[in-house]
Coordinates of C-alpha atoms and ligand atoms in Angstrom, one line a residue:
X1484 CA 95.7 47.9 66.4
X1485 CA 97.0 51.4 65.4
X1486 CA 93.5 53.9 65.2
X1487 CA 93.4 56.3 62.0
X1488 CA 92.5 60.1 62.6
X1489 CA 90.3 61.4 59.9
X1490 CA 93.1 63.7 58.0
X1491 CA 91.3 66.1 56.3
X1492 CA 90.8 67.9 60.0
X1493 CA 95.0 68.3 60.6
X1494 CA 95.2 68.5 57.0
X1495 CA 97.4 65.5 56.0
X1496 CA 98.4 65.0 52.0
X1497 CA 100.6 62.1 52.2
X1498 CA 101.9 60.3 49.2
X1499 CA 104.3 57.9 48.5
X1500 CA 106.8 58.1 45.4
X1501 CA 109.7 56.7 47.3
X1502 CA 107.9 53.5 47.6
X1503 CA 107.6 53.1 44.1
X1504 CA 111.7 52.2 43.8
X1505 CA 112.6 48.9 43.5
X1506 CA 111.5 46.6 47.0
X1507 CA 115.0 46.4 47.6
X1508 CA 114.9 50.1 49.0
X1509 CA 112.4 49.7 51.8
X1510 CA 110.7 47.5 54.0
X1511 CA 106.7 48.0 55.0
X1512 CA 106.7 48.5 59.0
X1513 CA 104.5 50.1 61.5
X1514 CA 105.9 52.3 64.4
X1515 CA 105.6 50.2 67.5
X1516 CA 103.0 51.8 69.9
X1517 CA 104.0 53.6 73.1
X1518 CA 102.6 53.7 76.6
X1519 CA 101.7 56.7 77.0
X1520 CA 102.4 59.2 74.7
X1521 CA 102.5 63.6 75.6
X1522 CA 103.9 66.6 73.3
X1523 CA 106.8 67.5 74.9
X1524 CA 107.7 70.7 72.1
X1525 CA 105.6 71.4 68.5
X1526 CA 106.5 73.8 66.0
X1527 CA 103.8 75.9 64.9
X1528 CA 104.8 77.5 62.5
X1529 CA 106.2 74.5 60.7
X1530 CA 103.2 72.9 60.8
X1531 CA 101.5 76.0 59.4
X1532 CA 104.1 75.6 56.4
X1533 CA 103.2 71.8 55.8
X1534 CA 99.6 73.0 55.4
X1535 CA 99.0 70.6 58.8
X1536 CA 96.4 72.2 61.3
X1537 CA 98.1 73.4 64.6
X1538 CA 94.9 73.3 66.2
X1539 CA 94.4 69.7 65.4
X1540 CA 97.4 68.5 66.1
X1541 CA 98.4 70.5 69.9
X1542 CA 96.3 67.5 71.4
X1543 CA 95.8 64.1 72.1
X1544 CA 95.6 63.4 68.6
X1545 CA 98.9 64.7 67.9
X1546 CA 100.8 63.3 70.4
X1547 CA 99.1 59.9 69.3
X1548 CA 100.2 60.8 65.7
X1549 CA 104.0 61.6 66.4
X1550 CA 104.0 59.0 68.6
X1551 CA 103.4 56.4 66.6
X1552 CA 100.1 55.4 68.0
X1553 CA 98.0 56.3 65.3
X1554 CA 98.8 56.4 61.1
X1555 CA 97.9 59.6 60.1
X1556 CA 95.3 59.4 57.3
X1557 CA 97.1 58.5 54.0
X1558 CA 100.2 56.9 56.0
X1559 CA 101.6 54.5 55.0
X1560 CA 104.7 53.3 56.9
X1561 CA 108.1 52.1 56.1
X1562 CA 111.7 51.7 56.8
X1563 CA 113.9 52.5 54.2
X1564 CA 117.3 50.6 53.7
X1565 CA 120.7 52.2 53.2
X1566 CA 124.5 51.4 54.0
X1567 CA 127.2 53.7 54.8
X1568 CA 130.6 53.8 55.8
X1569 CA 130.9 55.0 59.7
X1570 CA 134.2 55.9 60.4
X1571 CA 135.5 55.0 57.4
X1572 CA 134.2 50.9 57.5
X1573 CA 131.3 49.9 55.5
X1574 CA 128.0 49.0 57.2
X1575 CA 124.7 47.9 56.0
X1576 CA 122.5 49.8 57.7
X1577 CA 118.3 51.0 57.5
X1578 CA 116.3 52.8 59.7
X1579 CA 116.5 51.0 62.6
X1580 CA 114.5 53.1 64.7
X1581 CA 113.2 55.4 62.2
X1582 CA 110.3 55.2 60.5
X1583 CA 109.4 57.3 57.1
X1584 CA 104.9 57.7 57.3
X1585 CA 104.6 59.2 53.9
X1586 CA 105.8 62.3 52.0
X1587 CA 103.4 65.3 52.5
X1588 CA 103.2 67.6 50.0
X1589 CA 102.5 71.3 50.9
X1590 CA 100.3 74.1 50.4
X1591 CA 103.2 75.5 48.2
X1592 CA 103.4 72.5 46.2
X1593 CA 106.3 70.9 47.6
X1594 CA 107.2 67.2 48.8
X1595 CA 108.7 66.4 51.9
X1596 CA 109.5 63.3 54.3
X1597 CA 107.8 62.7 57.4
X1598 CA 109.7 60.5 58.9
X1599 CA 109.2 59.4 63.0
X1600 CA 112.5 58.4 64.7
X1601 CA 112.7 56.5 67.7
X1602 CA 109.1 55.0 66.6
X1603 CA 110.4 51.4 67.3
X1604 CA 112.5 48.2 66.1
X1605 CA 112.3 47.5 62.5
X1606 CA 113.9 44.8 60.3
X1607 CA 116.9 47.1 60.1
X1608 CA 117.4 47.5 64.4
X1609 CA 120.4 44.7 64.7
X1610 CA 120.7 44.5 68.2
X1611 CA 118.9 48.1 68.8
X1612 CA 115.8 48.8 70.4
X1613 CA 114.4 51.0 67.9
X1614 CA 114.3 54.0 70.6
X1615 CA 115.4 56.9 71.2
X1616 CA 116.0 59.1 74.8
X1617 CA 114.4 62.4 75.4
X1618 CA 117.9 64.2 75.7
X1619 CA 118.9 64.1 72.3
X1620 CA 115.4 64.1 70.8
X1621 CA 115.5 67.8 72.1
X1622 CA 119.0 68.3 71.3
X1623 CA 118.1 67.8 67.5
X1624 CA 114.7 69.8 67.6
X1625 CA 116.9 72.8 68.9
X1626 CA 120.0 72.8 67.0
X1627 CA 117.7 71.8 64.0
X1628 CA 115.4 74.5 63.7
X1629 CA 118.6 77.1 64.9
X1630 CA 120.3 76.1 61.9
X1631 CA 117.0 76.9 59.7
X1632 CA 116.8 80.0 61.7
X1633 CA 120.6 80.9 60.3
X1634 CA 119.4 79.7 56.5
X1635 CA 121.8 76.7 56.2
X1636 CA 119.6 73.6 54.4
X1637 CA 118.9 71.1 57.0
X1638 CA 115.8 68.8 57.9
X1639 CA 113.4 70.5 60.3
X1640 CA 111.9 69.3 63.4
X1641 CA 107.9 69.5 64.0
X1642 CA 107.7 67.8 67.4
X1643 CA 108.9 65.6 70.0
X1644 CA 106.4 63.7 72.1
X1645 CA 107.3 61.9 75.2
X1646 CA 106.5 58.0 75.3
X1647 CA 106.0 57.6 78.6
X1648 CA 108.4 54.5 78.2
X1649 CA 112.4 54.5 79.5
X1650 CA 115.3 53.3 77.4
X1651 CA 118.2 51.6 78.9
X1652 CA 121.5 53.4 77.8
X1653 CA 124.5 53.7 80.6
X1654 CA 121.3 54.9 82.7
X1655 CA 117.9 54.7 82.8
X1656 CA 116.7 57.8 80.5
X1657 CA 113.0 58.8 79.6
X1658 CA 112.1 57.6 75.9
X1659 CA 111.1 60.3 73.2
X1660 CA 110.0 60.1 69.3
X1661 CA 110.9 63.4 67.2
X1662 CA 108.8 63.7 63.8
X1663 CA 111.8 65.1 61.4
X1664 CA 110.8 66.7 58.1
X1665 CA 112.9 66.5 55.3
X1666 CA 113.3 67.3 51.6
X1667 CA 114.3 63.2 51.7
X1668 CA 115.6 60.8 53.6
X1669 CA 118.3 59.7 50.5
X1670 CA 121.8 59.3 51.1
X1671 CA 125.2 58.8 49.9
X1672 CA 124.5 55.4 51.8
X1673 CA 121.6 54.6 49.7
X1674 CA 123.3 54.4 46.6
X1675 CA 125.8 52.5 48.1
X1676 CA 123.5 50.0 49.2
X1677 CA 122.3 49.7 46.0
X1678 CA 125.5 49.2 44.3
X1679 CA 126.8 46.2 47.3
X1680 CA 123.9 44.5 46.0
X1681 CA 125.4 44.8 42.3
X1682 CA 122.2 45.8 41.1
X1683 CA 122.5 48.5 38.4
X1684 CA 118.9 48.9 37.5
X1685 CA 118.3 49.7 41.3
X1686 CA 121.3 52.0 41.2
X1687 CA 119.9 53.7 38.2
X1688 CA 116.4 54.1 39.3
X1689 CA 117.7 55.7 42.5
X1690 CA 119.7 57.9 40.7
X1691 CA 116.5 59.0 38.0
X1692 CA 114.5 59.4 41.1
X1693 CA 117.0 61.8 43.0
X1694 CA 117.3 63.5 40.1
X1695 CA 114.0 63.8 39.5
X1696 CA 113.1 64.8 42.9
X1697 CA 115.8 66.9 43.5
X1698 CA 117.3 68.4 40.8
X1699 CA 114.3 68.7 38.0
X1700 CA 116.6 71.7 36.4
X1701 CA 118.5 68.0 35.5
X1702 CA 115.7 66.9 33.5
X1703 CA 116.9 67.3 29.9
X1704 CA 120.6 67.1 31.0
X1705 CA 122.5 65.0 27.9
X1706 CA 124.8 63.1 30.2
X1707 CA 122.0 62.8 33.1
X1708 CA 124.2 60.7 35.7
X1709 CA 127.2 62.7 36.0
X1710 CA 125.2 65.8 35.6
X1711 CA 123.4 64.7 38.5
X1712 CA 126.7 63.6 40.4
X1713 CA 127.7 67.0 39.8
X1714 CA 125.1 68.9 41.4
X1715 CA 125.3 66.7 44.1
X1716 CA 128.6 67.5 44.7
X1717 CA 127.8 71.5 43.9
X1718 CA 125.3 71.8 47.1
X1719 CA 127.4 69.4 49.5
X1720 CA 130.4 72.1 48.6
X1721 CA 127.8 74.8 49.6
X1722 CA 126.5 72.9 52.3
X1723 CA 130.0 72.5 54.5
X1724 CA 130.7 75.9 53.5
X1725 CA 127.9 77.0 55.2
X1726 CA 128.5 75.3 58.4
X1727 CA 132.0 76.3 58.3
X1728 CA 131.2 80.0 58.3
X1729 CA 129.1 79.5 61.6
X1730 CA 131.6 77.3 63.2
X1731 CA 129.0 74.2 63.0
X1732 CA 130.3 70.8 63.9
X1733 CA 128.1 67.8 63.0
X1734 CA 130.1 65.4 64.4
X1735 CA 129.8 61.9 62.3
X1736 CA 130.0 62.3 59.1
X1737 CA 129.4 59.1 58.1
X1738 CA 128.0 58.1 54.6
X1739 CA 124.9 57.1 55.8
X1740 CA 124.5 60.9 57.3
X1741 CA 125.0 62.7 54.1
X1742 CA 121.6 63.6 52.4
X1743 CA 121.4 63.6 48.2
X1744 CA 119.0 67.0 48.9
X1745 CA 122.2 68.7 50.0
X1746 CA 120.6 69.3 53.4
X1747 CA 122.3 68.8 57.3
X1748 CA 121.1 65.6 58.3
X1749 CA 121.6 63.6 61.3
X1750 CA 121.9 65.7 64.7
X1751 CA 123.2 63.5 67.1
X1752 CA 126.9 64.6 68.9
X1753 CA 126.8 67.7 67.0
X1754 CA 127.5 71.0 68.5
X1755 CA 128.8 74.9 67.5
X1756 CA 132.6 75.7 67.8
X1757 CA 133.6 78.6 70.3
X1758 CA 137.1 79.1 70.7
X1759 CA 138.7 79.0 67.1
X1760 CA 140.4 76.1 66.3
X1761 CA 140.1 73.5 63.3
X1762 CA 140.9 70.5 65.3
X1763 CA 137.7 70.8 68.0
X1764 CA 136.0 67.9 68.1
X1765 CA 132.8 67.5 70.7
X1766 CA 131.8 64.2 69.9
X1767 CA 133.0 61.5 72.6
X1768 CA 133.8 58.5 69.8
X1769 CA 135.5 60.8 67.8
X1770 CA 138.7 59.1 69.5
X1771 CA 141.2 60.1 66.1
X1772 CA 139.3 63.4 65.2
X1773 CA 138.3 62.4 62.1
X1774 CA 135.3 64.6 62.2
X1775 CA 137.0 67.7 63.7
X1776 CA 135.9 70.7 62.5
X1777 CA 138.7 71.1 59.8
X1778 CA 138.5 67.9 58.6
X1779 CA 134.9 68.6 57.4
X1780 CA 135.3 69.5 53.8
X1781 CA 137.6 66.8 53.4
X1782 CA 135.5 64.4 54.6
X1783 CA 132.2 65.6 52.7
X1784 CA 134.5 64.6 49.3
X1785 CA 135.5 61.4 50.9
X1786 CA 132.1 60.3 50.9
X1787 CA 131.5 61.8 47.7
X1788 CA 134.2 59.6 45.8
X1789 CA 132.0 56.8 47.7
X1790 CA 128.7 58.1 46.0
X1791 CA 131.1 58.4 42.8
X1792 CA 131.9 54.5 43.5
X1793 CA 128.4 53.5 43.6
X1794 CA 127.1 55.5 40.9
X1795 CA 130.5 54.6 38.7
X1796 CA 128.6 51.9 35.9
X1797 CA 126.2 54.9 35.1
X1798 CA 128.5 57.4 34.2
X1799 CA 130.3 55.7 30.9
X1800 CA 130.7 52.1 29.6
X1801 CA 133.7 52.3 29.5
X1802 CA 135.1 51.6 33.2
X1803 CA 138.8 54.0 32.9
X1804 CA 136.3 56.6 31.3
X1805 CA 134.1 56.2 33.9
X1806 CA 136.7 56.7 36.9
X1807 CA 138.0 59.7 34.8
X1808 CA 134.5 61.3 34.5
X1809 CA 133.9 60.9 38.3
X1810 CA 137.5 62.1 39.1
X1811 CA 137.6 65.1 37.2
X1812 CA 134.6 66.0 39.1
X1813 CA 135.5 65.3 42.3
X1814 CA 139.1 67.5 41.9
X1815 CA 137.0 70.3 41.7
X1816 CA 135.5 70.3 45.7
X1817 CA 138.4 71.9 47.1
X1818 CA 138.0 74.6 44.8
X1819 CA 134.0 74.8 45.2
X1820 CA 134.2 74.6 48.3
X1821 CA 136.9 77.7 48.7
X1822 CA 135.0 79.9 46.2
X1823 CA 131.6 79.2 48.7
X1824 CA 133.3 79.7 51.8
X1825 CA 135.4 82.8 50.7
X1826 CA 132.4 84.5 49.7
X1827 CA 130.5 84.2 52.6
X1828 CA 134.0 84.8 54.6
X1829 CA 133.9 88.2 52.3
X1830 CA 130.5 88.5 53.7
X1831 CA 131.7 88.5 57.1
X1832 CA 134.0 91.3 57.0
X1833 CA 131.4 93.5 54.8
X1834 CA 133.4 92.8 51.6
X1835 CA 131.2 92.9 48.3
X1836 CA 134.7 92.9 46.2
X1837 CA 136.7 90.4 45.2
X1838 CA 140.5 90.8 45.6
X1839 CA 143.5 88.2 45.2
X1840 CA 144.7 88.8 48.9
X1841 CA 141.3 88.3 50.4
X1842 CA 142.1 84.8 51.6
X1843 CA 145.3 85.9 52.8
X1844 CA 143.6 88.5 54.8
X1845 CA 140.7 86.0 56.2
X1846 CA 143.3 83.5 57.1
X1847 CA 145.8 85.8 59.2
X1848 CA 142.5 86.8 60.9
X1849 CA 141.8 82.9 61.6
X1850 CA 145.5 82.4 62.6
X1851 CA 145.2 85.2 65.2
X1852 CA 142.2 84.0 66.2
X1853 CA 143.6 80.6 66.8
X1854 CA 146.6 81.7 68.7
X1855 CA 144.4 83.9 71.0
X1856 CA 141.9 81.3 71.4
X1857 CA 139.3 83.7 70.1
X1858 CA 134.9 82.7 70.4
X1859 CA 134.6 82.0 66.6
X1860 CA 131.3 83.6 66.9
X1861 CA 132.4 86.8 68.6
X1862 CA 135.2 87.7 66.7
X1863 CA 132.6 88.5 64.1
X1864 CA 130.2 90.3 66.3
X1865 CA 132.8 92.3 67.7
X1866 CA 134.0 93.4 63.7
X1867 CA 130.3 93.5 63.1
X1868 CA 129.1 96.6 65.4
X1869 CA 132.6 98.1 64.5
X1870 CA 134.5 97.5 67.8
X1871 CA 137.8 96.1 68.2
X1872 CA 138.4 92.6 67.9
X1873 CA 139.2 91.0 71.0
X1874 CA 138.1 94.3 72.7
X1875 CA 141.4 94.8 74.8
X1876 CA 142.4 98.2 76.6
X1877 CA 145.8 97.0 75.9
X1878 CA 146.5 96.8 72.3
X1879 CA 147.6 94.3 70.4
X1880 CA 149.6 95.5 67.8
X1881 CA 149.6 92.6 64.9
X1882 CA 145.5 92.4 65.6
X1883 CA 145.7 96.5 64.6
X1884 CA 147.7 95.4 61.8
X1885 CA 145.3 93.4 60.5
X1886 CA 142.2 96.4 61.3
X1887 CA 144.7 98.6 59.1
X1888 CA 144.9 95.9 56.3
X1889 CA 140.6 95.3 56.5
X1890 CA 140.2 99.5 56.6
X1891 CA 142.2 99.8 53.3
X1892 CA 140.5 96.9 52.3
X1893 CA 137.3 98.2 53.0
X1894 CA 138.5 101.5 51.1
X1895 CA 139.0 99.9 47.7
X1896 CA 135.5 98.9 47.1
X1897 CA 132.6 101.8 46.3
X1898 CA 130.2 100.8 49.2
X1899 CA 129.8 102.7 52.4
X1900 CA 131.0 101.5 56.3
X1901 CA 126.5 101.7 56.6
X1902 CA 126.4 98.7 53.5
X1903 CA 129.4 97.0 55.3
X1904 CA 128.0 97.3 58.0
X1905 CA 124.3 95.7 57.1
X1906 CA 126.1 93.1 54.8
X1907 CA 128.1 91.8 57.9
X1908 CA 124.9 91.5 59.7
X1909 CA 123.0 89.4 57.6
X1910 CA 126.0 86.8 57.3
X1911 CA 127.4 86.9 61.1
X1912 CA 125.2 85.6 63.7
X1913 CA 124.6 87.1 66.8
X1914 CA 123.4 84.3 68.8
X1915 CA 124.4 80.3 68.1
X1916 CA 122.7 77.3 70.0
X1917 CA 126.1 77.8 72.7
X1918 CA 126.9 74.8 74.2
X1919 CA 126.0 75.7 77.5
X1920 CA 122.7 77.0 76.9
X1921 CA 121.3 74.1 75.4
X1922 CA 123.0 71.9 78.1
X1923 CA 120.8 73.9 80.4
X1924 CA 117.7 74.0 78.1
X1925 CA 118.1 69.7 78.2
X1926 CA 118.9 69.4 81.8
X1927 CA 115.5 71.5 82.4
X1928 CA 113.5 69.3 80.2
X1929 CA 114.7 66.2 81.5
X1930 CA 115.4 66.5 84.9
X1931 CA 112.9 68.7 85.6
X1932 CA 110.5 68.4 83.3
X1933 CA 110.6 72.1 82.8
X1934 CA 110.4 73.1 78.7
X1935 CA 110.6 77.1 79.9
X1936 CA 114.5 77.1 79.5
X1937 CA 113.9 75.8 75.9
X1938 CA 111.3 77.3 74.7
X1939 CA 113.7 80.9 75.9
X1940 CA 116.6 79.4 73.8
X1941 CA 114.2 78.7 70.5
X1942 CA 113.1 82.0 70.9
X1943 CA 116.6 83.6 70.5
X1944 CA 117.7 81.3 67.7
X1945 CA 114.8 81.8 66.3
X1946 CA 116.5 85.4 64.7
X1947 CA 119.9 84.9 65.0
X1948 CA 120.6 88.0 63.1
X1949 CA 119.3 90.5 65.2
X1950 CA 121.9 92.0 66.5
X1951 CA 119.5 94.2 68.5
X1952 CA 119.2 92.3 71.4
X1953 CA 121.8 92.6 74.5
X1954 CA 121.5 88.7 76.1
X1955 CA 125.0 88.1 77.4
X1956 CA 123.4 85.1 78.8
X1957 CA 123.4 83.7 75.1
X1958 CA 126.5 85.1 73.7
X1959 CA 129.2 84.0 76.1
X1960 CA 131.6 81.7 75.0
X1961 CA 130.9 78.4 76.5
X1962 CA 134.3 78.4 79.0
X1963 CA 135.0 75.1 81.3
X1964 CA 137.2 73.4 83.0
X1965 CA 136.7 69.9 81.0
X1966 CA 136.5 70.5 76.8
X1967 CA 132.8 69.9 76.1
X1968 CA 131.9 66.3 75.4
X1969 CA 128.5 65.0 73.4
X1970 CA 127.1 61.9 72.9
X1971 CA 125.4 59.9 70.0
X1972 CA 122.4 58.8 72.5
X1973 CA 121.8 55.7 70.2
Ligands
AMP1216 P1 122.9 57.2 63.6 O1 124.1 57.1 64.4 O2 121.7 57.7 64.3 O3 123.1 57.8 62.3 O4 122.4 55.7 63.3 C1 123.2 54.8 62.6 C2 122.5 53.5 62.4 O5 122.1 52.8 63.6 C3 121.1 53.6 61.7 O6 121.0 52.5 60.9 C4 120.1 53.7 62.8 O7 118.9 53.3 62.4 C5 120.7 52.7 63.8 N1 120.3 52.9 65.2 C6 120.7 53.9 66.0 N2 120.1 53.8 67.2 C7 119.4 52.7 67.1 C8 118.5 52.1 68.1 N3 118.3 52.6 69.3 N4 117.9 51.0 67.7 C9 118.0 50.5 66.5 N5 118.8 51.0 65.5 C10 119.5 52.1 65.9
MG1217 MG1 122.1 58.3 60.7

C-alpha cells in the first residue's frame, strides 16, 4: 500500500490534463515500491521554482516521494504510450520504466510534468525491468541541469534517490529513480502512435492539445495543424542549433526522444564534443554513426517528415495537397536551422553584423579547427579573452590569416572590441560537463559513494559563462588513449 504525504506541507499542485486525451494515450500505473529508498542529489533551487518546499522534501519524505514509495498528494500515476522509430525501425514503445505522477503547475503559473523514471515495470516494460542504475541517473541530473545552466531548452532534474535495490546489467549496478521535470513528456513518437493505430480523432486531439499546451500563440491560427507543424519544426531548428554551437551530442535521436515542447529530452549516451570533428560519435551502439555529431540536423528533419507522416490527414483533404503542405515546410529546416546556427556562430566571434562571407569565415575556422584537432570548446575561449587561437609560440600562418580576415571583420561593424568582447562571453561557454570530469564525478558516486566530486562539477556548470574563474581542472580537453565510449544504461 503506497502512504500519501499531506501536500500542502511540500507544496504539491498536481493536475492532470494529459489524462484527459483519448485512453489510448496512457495506461493508470503505480510506481513499484523500493527497498529502501535515500536522496542521493536534490536541486534546490528547482524545487524552489516548482513552488515545492525544500525543507519538506530534503527528508524521508522526499526520498519516499521520488522513490516511488509514496503518491504525492494530488498524484495520480500513469504511463503514457508512444512509438518511435530507433535507429531508423519503427517500435511501439511507452514508458516502460517511467512513470508520469501529475503535472504541477507553478508559482508562476506554469504546467510541467513530473515524471519518475526507473520507478518500475509498467504495461509498456517488454522484457525490461522497469529500472534504472545509479550511473546514468546521475549522468542525466548533471548534464541536465548543465545544459539549463547554458540556456539551451531541456527537461530538468529535481533529484535522484537511491533504491537501495541492484539492477542486473553486464554487472551488478546499484538501482536509482531520477524525478525529471518537463514542459511534457510529448513526442514525435506520440503522434506516431496515434496515427499506427489509424485513429484520426486521437491524432487530432493530440495535436489540439500540443497546441494548446504548447503553442497558445497558435490559438486563432486559420490552418491550425500545419501552423502547429510549423512551429514545431521552428523550435527543433533552434533546438539543434543550440546544441550545435556548444558541441552537444545526444546520442540517440530516435523518434521517441524528440519532445513536441522543443526541449532536449532523453539523456542517456549523450556527451559534449572536444576535439572538432562532425563525425564524433560517443555512444557505443552507434555502430554506423548515424547520430554523429554532424548528422544531427539532419536527423532532427528526418524525424520531423515522420511527425509530418503522422499528422499528414490533418493538414488538407486532399492527400497530394497534404504531402505538398508538409513538404514545403519541411524544405525549409536546412535553412532554419543555418540562419539559428549562424547567428549564434556570429555570436561567437563577437559579430552583431550580418555579412554574406560570414559563413565562409565560420567554416574555414571549423576546417582549421578540424585539421588541427582543435577542443571545440577552447577554440572559443581562446578567441574570447582575445588570445591566439591554438595559442602556439610558433605561428601558424593560415590560422593568422584567418585572425586578419575576423579583425577586418570585426572593423566593419560600429561596435567596440569591449561589446565584442561581452557578446562572445555570453554565447561561448567557459566550462562544459567534459567528459572526464563527469566520469570522475560518477565513479565517486558509485564506487564510493562520495557525492563531493559532483556536487564540485554542478557548481561549475552551474555558470558556465563566467569566464572569471581559472579551473584548468574543468577546462582541459578530455585526451585518451581509447575515443570515449557511453552507454545507454537501459
Ligand atoms: P530510452 O532508450 O531510454 O529512450 O528507452 C527506449 C524505450 O525502452 C522506452 O520505451 C523505455 O521505457 C524502454 N526502456 C528502457 N529501459 C527499460 C527498462 N529497464 N525496463 C523497461 N523498459 C525500458
Ligand atoms: Mg526514451
Amino acid at each position: 500500500m503506497l502512504a500519501r504525504y499531506d501536500g500542502h506541507m511540500a507544496g504539491w499542485h498536481l493536475e492532470h490534463t494529459y489524462a484527459e486525451l483519448p485512453q489510448l494515450f496512457y495506461s493508470h500505473e503505480a510506481p513499484t515500491p523500493v527497498r529502501e529508498p535515500r536522496l542521493a542529489a536534490f536541486n534546490r533551487p528547482l524545487a524552489t521554482m516548482l513552488g515545492l518546499e525544500p525543507e519538506a522534501l530534503e527528508g524521508l519524505e522526499g526520498a519516499a516521494i521520488f522513490a516511488g514509495n509514496a503518491v504525492p498528494e494530488g498524484g495520480r500515476p500513469i504511463a503514457q504510450a508512444y512509438a518511435g522509430h530507433q535507429f531508423g525501425h519503427f517500435t511501439a514503445l511507452g514508458d516502460g520504466r517511467a512513470i508520469l505522477l501529475g503535472e504541477q503547475i507553478t508559482p508562476s503559473g506554469d504546467r510541467v510534468d513530473i515524471q519518475l523514471k526507473g520507478a518500475g515495470q509498467t504495461r509498456f516494460s517488454r522484457r525490461g525491468d522497469g529500472r534504472a542504475a545509479l550511473g546514468p541517473m546521475l549522468r542525466e541530473h548533471i548534464i541536465s541541469e548543465a545544459m539549463h545552466a547554458l540556456g539551451i531548452p531541456t527537461t530538468r532534474s529535481l533529484a535522484v534517490v537511491k533504491t537501495g535495490e541492484s539492477v542486473y546489467r553486464e554487472t551488478v549496478l546499484d538501482g536509482a529513480v531520477l524525478t525529471r521535470v518537463a514542459a511534457s513528456h510529448i513526442r514525435v513518437g506520440t503522434m506516431q502512435w496515434a496515427a499506427a493505430h489509424d485513429d484520426q480523432e486521437a491524432v487530432r486531439a493530440l495535436a489540439d492539445y500540443t497546441r494548446a499546451r504548447h503553442y497558445p500563440e497558435l490559438a486563432d491560427s486559420p490552418e491550425r495543424h500545419i501552423a502547429l507543424f510549423d512551429a514545431i519544426l521552428g523550435r527543433q531548428a533552434y533546438l539543434i542549433a543550440r546544441w550545435q554551437l556548444v558541441g552537444f551530442i545526444h546520442g540517440v535521436m530516435n523518434t521517441d526522444n524528440m519532445a513536441l515542447s522543443g526541449e532536449t529530452i532523453d539523456y542517456g549516451p549523450c556527451a559534449f564534443m572536444d576535439r572538432y570533428d562532425p563525425a564524433t560519435v560517443f555512444s557505443s551502439i552507434d555502430h554506423g554513426g548515424r547520430y554523429a555529431y554532424g548528422n544531427q540536423p539532419s536527423v532532427a528533419q528526418w524525424n520531423l517528415a515522420r511527425l509530418a507522416e503522422a499528422m499528414l490527414p490533418l493538414f488538407d483533404r486532399d492527400v497530394d495537397r497534404s504531402v505538398e503542405r508538409a513538404t514545403a515546410a519541411l524544405d525549409r529546416f536546412p535553412d532554419l536551422f543555418e540562419q539559428h546556427w549562424l547567428d549564434g556562430m556570429r555570436g561567437k566571434l563577437g559579430l552583431f553584423t550580418q555579412e554574406e562571407g560570414d559563413k565562409a569565415l565560420v567554416d574555414d575556422l571549423l576546417a582549421w579547427m578540424q585539421r588541427r584537432s582543435a577542443d571545440f570548446t577552447n577554440t572559443f575561449r581562446s578567441l574570447t579573452s582575445g588570445r591566439l587561437v591554438g595559442d602556439s609560440t610558433n605561428a601558424d600562418p593560415e590560422l593568422e590569416a584567418w585572425h586578419h580576415r575576423l579583425a577586418a571583420r570585426r572593423g566593419r561593424q560600429p561596435q567596440s572590441p569591449a561589446e565584442a568582447e561581452d557578446l562572445m562571453r555570453r554565447h561561448n561557454p567557459a566550462f562544459i560537463p567534459r567528459n572526464h570530469n563527469v566520469e570522475e564525478a560518477l565513479q565517486a558516486a558509485t564506487n564510493a559513494d562520495d557525492d563531493s566530486v559532483m556536487e564540485r562539477l554542478l557548481d561549475v556548470l552551474a555558470t558556465p559563462y563566467d569566464h572569471g574563474r581559472d579551473l584548468p581542472m574543468f577546462s582541459t580537453s578530455s585526451s585518451g588513449e581509447q575515443p570515449y565510449r557511453t552507454f545507454c544504461g537501459t
